[in-house]
């Protein structure tokens, strides 16, 4: 290995790094070899893995997780030197993979994206942009962009936390991103306006469960808003499918009864999504029929937190069917209360 003014390190594999001066000043005879090996490991990563690691180094307080991915120990990089380390990793990777942070951004969204990057970093901007698109605008998504925009625009912490959770961020990520929620909201608005023609052509606004409803209807199931005792199952008088009810723009939860199901959203907001679904007489809700329509039912499972909210509402004595029927009034009341508290 040869060293020139602490700025160039060359390994036995002839991989060299020309470190910039500020970071090079952190190197010494004790840590140089291990740090160079960590940079080698990072530069061999796929672009998506490299972006993920840089993002982990951005929002996580604990460096241990990310450094272990590079075969490094925490004592090699002091916490106060994290920004230098992270920026040097990005710089060295970009020297070898020049386009790893380039993404296709619609012209109408460029200003909002640049504003977010200016307030944070290019890595953060790319991560947020891709997360919004993947969560809210892919054809398979059940997200509701309008509801998320509303939540991000609220001053109440539980509301804007719900908006960031709608986009798919974890609690640790939300803690880092919440100072930038307005910039994230502006980017989401720009993306929503860009995608609006396509969204309008495929589904009605404010109905994030429309795609799921179509799958369930194709499987022989239907949505109904009346209480079970009022549902008519005769061929002469079949209940009209009710509108999908949503609050918080999240994925509905696991059915709790074979013939009577209420679902709630994953986002931690005050009033959950509640959709009551009755099985059609033409299709029995059995293990076989569920497995035959895995994609549709997969959207309803693995939501322990929201199921807890559902049970909590029941324990408080609320009629879940009444909540569904009065969703619009509840929505209006919560919005008015938030406006008054602003």
CSV table of N, CA, C and O in Angstrom, one decimal, residues 10-104:
chain,number,residue,atom,x,y,z
A,10,UNK,N,-3.9,3.0,-1.8
A,10,UNK,CA,-4.0,1.9,-2.9
A,10,UNK,C,-3.8,0.5,-2.2
A,10,UNK,O,-2.9,0.3,-1.4
A,11,UNK,N,-4.8,-0.3,-2.5
A,11,UNK,CA,-4.8,-1.7,-1.8
A,11,UNK,C,-4.0,-2.7,-2.7
A,11,UNK,O,-3.6,-2.4,-3.8
A,12,UNK,N,-3.9,-3.9,-2.2
A,12,UNK,CA,-3.2,-4.9,-3.0
A,12,UNK,C,-4.0,-5.2,-4.2
A,12,UNK,O,-3.4,-5.7,-5.2
A,13,UNK,N,-5.3,-5.0,-4.3
A,13,UNK,CA,-6.1,-5.2,-5.5
A,13,UNK,C,-6.0,-4.0,-6.4
A,13,UNK,O,-6.8,-4.0,-7.4
A,14,UNK,N,-5.1,-3.1,-6.2
A,14,UNK,CA,-4.9,-1.9,-7.1
A,14,UNK,C,-6.1,-1.1,-7.2
A,14,UNK,O,-6.4,-0.4,-8.2
A,15,UNK,N,-6.9,-1.0,-6.1
A,15,UNK,CA,-8.1,-0.1,-6.0
A,15,UNK,C,-7.6,1.1,-5.3
A,15,UNK,O,-7.2,1.0,-4.1
A,16,UNK,N,-7.7,2.3,-5.9
A,16,UNK,CA,-7.2,3.5,-5.2
A,16,UNK,C,-8.3,4.5,-4.9
A,16,UNK,O,-9.3,4.5,-5.6
A,17,UNK,N,-8.1,5.2,-3.8
A,17,UNK,CA,-9.1,6.3,-3.5
A,17,UNK,C,-8.3,7.6,-3.3
A,17,UNK,O,-7.4,7.6,-2.4
A,18,UNK,N,-8.7,8.6,-4.0
A,18,UNK,CA,-8.1,9.9,-3.8
A,18,UNK,C,-9.0,10.7,-2.9
A,18,UNK,O,-9.9,11.4,-3.3
A,19,UNK,N,-8.8,10.5,-1.6
A,19,UNK,CA,-9.7,11.2,-0.6
A,19,UNK,C,-9.5,12.7,-0.6
A,19,UNK,O,-8.4,13.2,-0.8
A,20,UNK,N,-10.6,13.4,-0.4
A,20,UNK,CA,-10.5,14.8,-0.4
A,20,UNK,C,-9.9,15.3,1.0
A,20,UNK,O,-9.9,14.5,1.9
A,21,UNK,N,-9.4,16.5,1.0
A,21,UNK,CA,-8.5,16.9,2.1
A,21,UNK,C,-9.1,16.7,3.5
A,21,UNK,O,-8.5,16.2,4.4
A,22,UNK,N,-10.4,17.2,3.7
A,22,UNK,CA,-11.0,17.2,5.0
A,22,UNK,C,-11.1,15.8,5.5
A,22,UNK,O,-10.8,15.5,6.7
A,23,UNK,N,-11.5,14.9,4.7
A,23,UNK,CA,-11.6,13.5,5.1
A,23,UNK,C,-10.2,12.8,5.3
A,23,UNK,O,-10.0,12.1,6.2
A,24,UNK,N,-9.3,13.2,4.4
A,24,UNK,CA,-8.0,12.6,4.4
A,24,UNK,C,-7.3,12.9,5.8
A,24,UNK,O,-6.5,12.1,6.3
A,25,UNK,N,-7.6,14.1,6.3
A,25,UNK,CA,-7.0,14.5,7.6
A,25,UNK,C,-7.4,13.6,8.8
A,25,UNK,O,-6.8,13.6,9.9
A,26,UNK,N,-8.5,12.8,8.6
A,26,UNK,CA,-9.0,11.9,9.6
A,26,UNK,C,-8.2,10.6,9.6
A,26,UNK,O,-8.3,9.8,10.6
A,27,UNK,N,-7.4,10.3,8.6
A,27,UNK,CA,-6.7,9.1,8.4
A,27,UNK,C,-5.4,9.1,9.2
A,27,UNK,O,-4.7,10.1,9.2
A,28,UNK,N,-5.0,8.0,9.8
A,28,UNK,CA,-3.7,7.8,10.4
A,28,UNK,C,-3.3,6.4,10.2
A,28,UNK,O,-4.0,5.6,9.6
A,29,UNK,N,-2.1,6.1,10.7
A,29,UNK,CA,-1.5,4.7,10.5
A,29,UNK,C,-2.4,3.6,11.1
A,29,UNK,O,-2.3,2.5,10.6
A,30,UNK,N,-3.2,3.9,12.1
A,30,UNK,CA,-3.9,2.9,12.8
A,30,UNK,C,-5.3,2.6,12.1
A,30,UNK,O,-5.7,1.5,12.2
A,31,UNK,N,-5.9,3.6,11.6
A,31,UNK,CA,-7.2,3.4,11.0
A,31,UNK,C,-7.3,3.3,9.5
A,31,UNK,O,-8.3,2.9,8.9
A,32,UNK,N,-6.2,3.7,8.8
A,32,UNK,CA,-6.2,3.9,7.4
A,32,UNK,C,-6.6,2.6,6.6
A,32,UNK,O,-7.5,2.6,5.8
A,33,UNK,N,-6.0,1.5,7.0
A,33,UNK,CA,-6.2,0.2,6.3
A,33,UNK,C,-7.7,-0.2,6.4
A,33,UNK,O,-8.3,-0.6,5.4
A,34,UNK,N,-8.3,-0.1,7.6
A,34,UNK,CA,-9.7,-0.6,7.8
A,34,UNK,C,-10.6,0.4,7.1
A,34,UNK,O,-11.6,-0.1,6.5
A,35,UNK,N,-10.4,1.7,7.1
A,35,UNK,CA,-11.2,2.6,6.4
A,35,UNK,C,-11.2,2.4,4.9
A,35,UNK,O,-12.2,2.4,4.2
A,36,UNK,N,-10.0,2.2,4.4
A,36,UNK,CA,-9.9,1.9,2.9
A,36,UNK,C,-10.7,0.6,2.5
A,36,UNK,O,-11.4,0.6,1.5
A,37,UNK,N,-10.6,-0.4,3.4
A,37,UNK,CA,-11.3,-1.6,3.1
A,37,UNK,C,-12.8,-1.4,3.1
A,37,UNK,O,-13.6,-1.9,2.4
A,38,UNK,N,-13.3,-0.5,4.0
A,38,UNK,CA,-14.7,-0.2,4.1
A,38,UNK,C,-15.1,0.6,2.8
A,38,UNK,O,-16.2,0.3,2.3
A,39,UNK,N,-14.3,1.5,2.3
A,39,UNK,CA,-14.6,2.1,1.1
A,39,UNK,C,-14.7,1.2,-0.1
A,39,UNK,O,-15.5,1.3,-1.0
A,40,UNK,N,-13.7,0.2,-0.1
A,40,UNK,CA,-13.8,-0.8,-1.2
A,40,UNK,C,-15.1,-1.6,-1.1
A,40,UNK,O,-15.7,-1.8,-2.2
A,41,UNK,N,-15.5,-2.0,0.0
A,41,UNK,CA,-16.7,-2.7,0.2
A,41,UNK,C,-17.9,-1.9,-0.3
A,41,UNK,O,-18.8,-2.4,-1.1
A,42,UNK,N,-18.0,-0.6,0.0
A,42,UNK,CA,-19.0,0.3,-0.4
A,42,UNK,C,-19.1,0.4,-1.9
A,42,UNK,O,-20.2,0.4,-2.5
A,43,UNK,N,-17.9,0.6,-2.5
A,43,UNK,CA,-17.9,0.9,-3.9
A,43,UNK,C,-18.2,-0.4,-4.8
A,43,UNK,O,-18.4,-0.3,-6.0
A,44,UNK,N,-18.2,-1.5,-4.2
A,44,UNK,CA,-18.6,-2.8,-4.9
A,44,UNK,C,-20.1,-3.0,-4.8
A,44,UNK,O,-20.6,-3.9,-5.4
A,45,UNK,N,-20.8,-2.2,-4.0
A,45,UNK,CA,-22.3,-2.4,-3.8
A,45,UNK,C,-23.0,-2.0,-5.1
A,45,UNK,O,-22.6,-1.2,-5.9
A,46,UNK,N,-24.2,-2.6,-5.2
A,46,UNK,CA,-25.1,-2.2,-6.3
A,46,UNK,C,-25.6,-0.7,-6.0
A,46,UNK,O,-25.7,-0.3,-4.8
A,47,UNK,N,-26.0,0.0,-7.0
A,47,UNK,CA,-26.4,1.4,-6.7
A,47,UNK,C,-27.6,1.5,-5.7
A,47,UNK,O,-27.6,2.4,-4.8
A,48,UNK,N,-28.6,0.6,-5.8
A,48,UNK,CA,-29.7,0.7,-4.8
A,48,UNK,C,-29.2,0.4,-3.4
A,48,UNK,O,-29.7,1.0,-2.5
A,49,UNK,N,-28.3,-0.5,-3.3
A,49,UNK,CA,-27.8,-0.8,-1.9
A,49,UNK,C,-26.9,0.3,-1.4
A,49,UNK,O,-27.0,0.6,-0.2
A,50,UNK,N,-26.2,1.0,-2.3
A,50,UNK,CA,-25.4,2.1,-1.9
A,50,UNK,C,-26.3,3.3,-1.4
A,50,UNK,O,-26.0,3.9,-0.4
A,51,UNK,N,-27.4,3.5,-2.2
A,51,UNK,CA,-28.3,4.6,-1.8
A,51,UNK,C,-28.9,4.3,-0.4
A,51,UNK,O,-29.1,5.2,0.5
A,52,UNK,N,-29.3,3.0,-0.2
A,52,UNK,CA,-29.9,2.6,1.1
A,52,UNK,C,-28.9,2.8,2.2
A,52,UNK,O,-29.3,3.3,3.3
A,53,UNK,N,-27.6,2.5,2.0
A,53,UNK,CA,-26.7,2.6,3.1
A,53,UNK,C,-26.4,4.1,3.4
A,53,UNK,O,-26.4,4.5,4.6
A,54,UNK,N,-26.4,4.9,2.4
A,54,UNK,CA,-26.2,6.4,2.6
A,54,UNK,C,-27.4,7.0,3.3
A,54,UNK,O,-27.3,7.8,4.2
A,55,UNK,N,-28.6,6.4,3.0
A,55,UNK,CA,-29.8,6.9,3.7
A,55,UNK,C,-29.8,6.5,5.2
A,55,UNK,O,-30.1,7.3,6.0
A,56,UNK,N,-29.3,5.3,5.4
A,56,UNK,CA,-29.2,4.8,6.8
A,56,UNK,C,-28.2,5.7,7.6
A,56,UNK,O,-28.4,6.0,8.8
A,57,UNK,N,-27.1,6.1,7.0
A,57,UNK,CA,-26.2,7.0,7.6
A,57,UNK,C,-26.7,8.4,7.8
A,57,UNK,O,-26.2,9.2,8.5
A,58,UNK,N,-27.8,8.7,7.1
A,58,UNK,CA,-28.4,10.0,7.2
A,58,UNK,C,-29.4,10.1,8.3
A,58,UNK,O,-29.4,11.1,9.1
A,59,UNK,N,-30.3,9.2,8.4
A,59,UNK,CA,-31.4,9.3,9.4
A,59,UNK,C,-31.1,8.5,10.7
A,59,UNK,O,-31.8,8.8,11.8
A,60,UNK,N,-30.2,7.6,10.7
A,60,UNK,CA,-30.0,6.8,12.0
A,60,UNK,C,-29.0,7.5,12.9
A,60,UNK,O,-28.0,8.0,12.4
A,61,UNK,N,-29.3,7.5,14.2
A,61,UNK,CA,-28.4,8.1,15.1
A,61,UNK,C,-27.2,7.1,15.4
A,61,UNK,O,-26.1,7.5,15.7
A,62,UNK,N,-27.5,5.8,15.3
A,62,UNK,CA,-26.5,4.8,15.6
A,62,UNK,C,-25.8,4.4,14.4
A,62,UNK,O,-26.4,4.0,13.4
A,63,UNK,N,-24.4,4.6,14.4
A,63,UNK,CA,-23.6,4.3,13.2
A,63,UNK,C,-23.3,2.8,13.1
A,63,UNK,O,-22.9,2.3,12.0
A,64,UNK,N,-23.5,2.0,14.2
A,64,UNK,CA,-23.1,0.6,14.2
A,64,UNK,C,-23.7,-0.2,13.1
A,64,UNK,O,-22.9,-0.9,12.4
A,65,UNK,N,-25.0,-0.1,12.8
A,65,UNK,CA,-25.6,-0.9,11.8
A,65,UNK,C,-24.9,-0.6,10.4
A,65,UNK,O,-24.6,-1.6,9.7
A,66,UNK,N,-24.8,0.6,10.0
A,66,UNK,CA,-24.2,0.9,8.7
A,66,UNK,C,-22.7,0.5,8.6
A,66,UNK,O,-22.3,0.0,7.6
A,67,UNK,N,-22.0,0.8,9.7
A,67,UNK,CA,-20.5,0.5,9.6
A,67,UNK,C,-20.3,-1.0,9.5
A,67,UNK,O,-19.4,-1.5,8.9
A,68,UNK,N,-21.2,-1.8,10.2
A,68,UNK,CA,-21.0,-3.3,10.1
A,68,UNK,C,-21.2,-3.7,8.7
A,68,UNK,O,-20.6,-4.7,8.3
A,69,UNK,N,-22.1,-3.1,7.9
A,69,UNK,CA,-22.3,-3.4,6.5
A,69,UNK,C,-21.0,-3.3,5.7
A,69,UNK,O,-20.8,-3.9,4.7
A,70,UNK,N,-20.2,-2.4,6.2
A,70,UNK,CA,-18.9,-2.1,5.5
A,70,UNK,C,-17.7,-2.9,6.1
A,70,UNK,O,-16.6,-2.7,5.7
A,71,UNK,N,-18.0,-3.7,7.1
A,71,UNK,CA,-16.9,-4.4,7.8
A,71,UNK,C,-16.1,-3.5,8.7
A,71,UNK,O,-14.9,-3.8,9.0
A,72,UNK,N,-16.7,-2.4,9.1
A,72,UNK,CA,-16.0,-1.5,10.0
A,72,UNK,C,-16.6,-1.5,11.4
A,72,UNK,O,-17.7,-1.9,11.6
A,73,UNK,N,-15.8,-1.0,12.3
A,73,UNK,CA,-16.2,-0.9,13.7
A,73,UNK,C,-16.5,0.5,14.1
A,73,UNK,O,-15.9,1.4,13.5
A,74,UNK,N,-17.4,0.8,15.0
A,74,UNK,CA,-17.8,2.2,15.4
A,74,UNK,C,-16.6,3.1,15.8
A,74,UNK,O,-16.7,4.3,15.5
A,75,UNK,N,-15.6,2.5,16.4
A,75,UNK,CA,-14.5,3.4,16.9
A,75,UNK,C,-13.7,4.0,15.7
A,75,UNK,O,-12.9,5.0,15.9
A,76,UNK,N,-13.9,3.5,14.5
A,76,UNK,CA,-13.1,4.0,13.4
A,76,UNK,C,-13.6,5.4,12.9
A,76,UNK,O,-12.9,6.2,12.4
A,77,UNK,N,-14.9,5.7,13.2
A,77,UNK,CA,-15.5,6.9,12.7
A,77,UNK,C,-16.2,7.5,13.9
A,77,UNK,O,-17.3,7.0,14.4
A,78,UNK,N,-15.8,8.6,14.4
A,78,UNK,CA,-16.4,9.3,15.5
A,78,UNK,C,-17.7,9.9,15.1
A,78,UNK,O,-17.9,10.3,13.9
A,79,UNK,N,-18.7,10.1,16.0
A,79,UNK,CA,-20.0,10.6,15.6
A,79,UNK,C,-19.9,11.9,14.9
A,79,UNK,O,-20.7,12.2,14.0
A,80,UNK,N,-19.1,12.8,15.5
A,80,UNK,CA,-19.0,14.1,14.9
A,80,UNK,C,-18.4,14.2,13.5
A,80,UNK,O,-18.5,15.2,12.8
A,81,UNK,N,-17.7,13.1,13.1
A,81,UNK,CA,-17.2,13.0,11.7
A,81,UNK,C,-18.1,12.3,10.8
A,81,UNK,O,-17.7,12.0,9.6
A,82,UNK,N,-19.3,11.9,11.2
A,82,UNK,CA,-20.2,11.2,10.3
A,82,UNK,C,-20.5,12.0,9.0
A,82,UNK,O,-20.5,11.4,7.9
A,83,UNK,N,-20.8,13.3,9.1
A,83,UNK,CA,-21.1,14.0,7.8
A,83,UNK,C,-19.9,13.9,6.8
A,83,UNK,O,-20.1,13.7,5.6
A,84,UNK,N,-18.7,14.0,7.3
A,84,UNK,CA,-17.5,13.9,6.4
A,84,UNK,C,-17.4,12.5,5.8
A,84,UNK,O,-17.2,12.3,4.6
A,85,UNK,N,-17.6,11.5,6.7
A,85,UNK,CA,-17.6,10.1,6.2
A,85,UNK,C,-18.6,9.8,5.2
A,85,UNK,O,-18.4,9.2,4.1
A,86,UNK,N,-19.9,10.2,5.5
A,86,UNK,CA,-21.0,10.0,4.6
A,86,UNK,C,-20.8,10.7,3.2
A,86,UNK,O,-21.0,10.1,2.1
A,87,UNK,N,-20.4,11.9,3.3
A,87,UNK,CA,-20.1,12.7,2.0
A,87,UNK,C,-19.0,12.1,1.2
A,87,UNK,O,-19.0,12.1,0.0
A,88,UNK,N,-18.0,11.6,1.9
A,88,UNK,CA,-16.8,11.0,1.2
A,88,UNK,C,-17.2,9.7,0.5
A,88,UNK,O,-16.8,9.4,-0.6
A,89,UNK,N,-18.0,8.9,1.2
A,89,UNK,CA,-18.5,7.7,0.6
A,89,UNK,C,-19.3,8.0,-0.7
A,89,UNK,O,-19.1,7.3,-1.7
A,90,UNK,N,-20.2,9.0,-0.6
A,90,UNK,CA,-21.0,9.3,-1.7
A,90,UNK,C,-20.1,9.8,-2.9
A,90,UNK,O,-20.3,9.4,-4.0
A,91,UNK,N,-19.1,10.6,-2.6
A,91,UNK,CA,-18.2,11.1,-3.6
A,91,UNK,C,-17.4,10.0,-4.2
A,91,UNK,O,-17.3,10.0,-5.5
A,92,UNK,N,-16.9,9.1,-3.5
A,92,UNK,CA,-16.0,8.1,-4.0
A,92,UNK,C,-16.9,7.1,-4.9
A,92,UNK,O,-16.5,6.6,-5.9
A,93,UNK,N,-18.1,6.8,-4.4
A,93,UNK,CA,-19.0,5.9,-5.2
A,93,UNK,C,-19.4,6.6,-6.5
A,93,UNK,O,-19.4,6.0,-7.5
A,94,UNK,N,-19.6,7.9,-6.4
A,94,UNK,CA,-20.1,8.6,-7.6
A,94,UNK,C,-18.9,8.7,-8.6
A,94,UNK,O,-19.2,8.8,-9.9
A,95,UNK,N,-17.7,8.7,-8.2
A,95,UNK,CA,-16.6,8.7,-9.1
A,95,UNK,C,-16.6,7.4,-10.0
A,95,UNK,O,-16.1,7.4,-11.1
A,96,UNK,N,-17.1,6.3,-9.4
A,96,UNK,CA,-17.1,5.0,-10.1
A,96,UNK,C,-18.5,4.7,-10.7
A,96,UNK,O,-18.5,3.8,-11.6
A,97,UNK,N,-19.5,5.3,-10.2
A,97,UNK,CA,-20.9,5.0,-10.7
A,97,UNK,C,-21.6,6.4,-10.8
A,97,UNK,O,-22.4,6.8,-10.0
A,98,UNK,N,-21.3,7.1,-11.9
A,98,UNK,CA,-21.6,8.5,-12.0
A,98,UNK,C,-23.1,8.8,-11.9
A,98,UNK,O,-23.5,9.9,-11.5
A,99,UNK,N,-24.0,7.9,-12.3
A,99,UNK,CA,-25.4,8.2,-12.4
A,99,UNK,C,-26.2,7.5,-11.3
A,99,UNK,O,-27.4,7.4,-11.4
A,100,UNK,N,-25.6,7.1,-10.2
A,100,UNK,CA,-26.3,6.3,-9.2
A,100,UNK,C,-27.4,7.2,-8.5
A,100,UNK,O,-28.3,6.6,-7.9
A,101,UNK,N,-27.3,8.5,-8.5
A,101,UNK,CA,-28.3,9.3,-7.9
A,101,UNK,C,-29.2,10.1,-8.9
A,101,UNK,O,-29.9,10.9,-8.5
A,102,UNK,N,-29.1,9.7,-10.1
A,102,UNK,CA,-29.9,10.3,-11.1
A,102,UNK,C,-31.2,9.5,-11.2
A,102,UNK,O,-31.2,8.3,-11.4
A,103,UNK,N,-32.4,10.2,-11.2
A,103,UNK,CA,-33.7,9.6,-11.4
A,103,UNK,C,-34.5,10.5,-12.4
A,103,UNK,O,-34.2,11.6,-12.6
A,104,UNK,N,-35.5,9.9,-12.9
A,104,UNK,CA,-36.3,10.5,-13.9
A,104,UNK,C,-37.4,11.3,-13.2
A,104,UNK,O,-38.4,10.8,-12.6
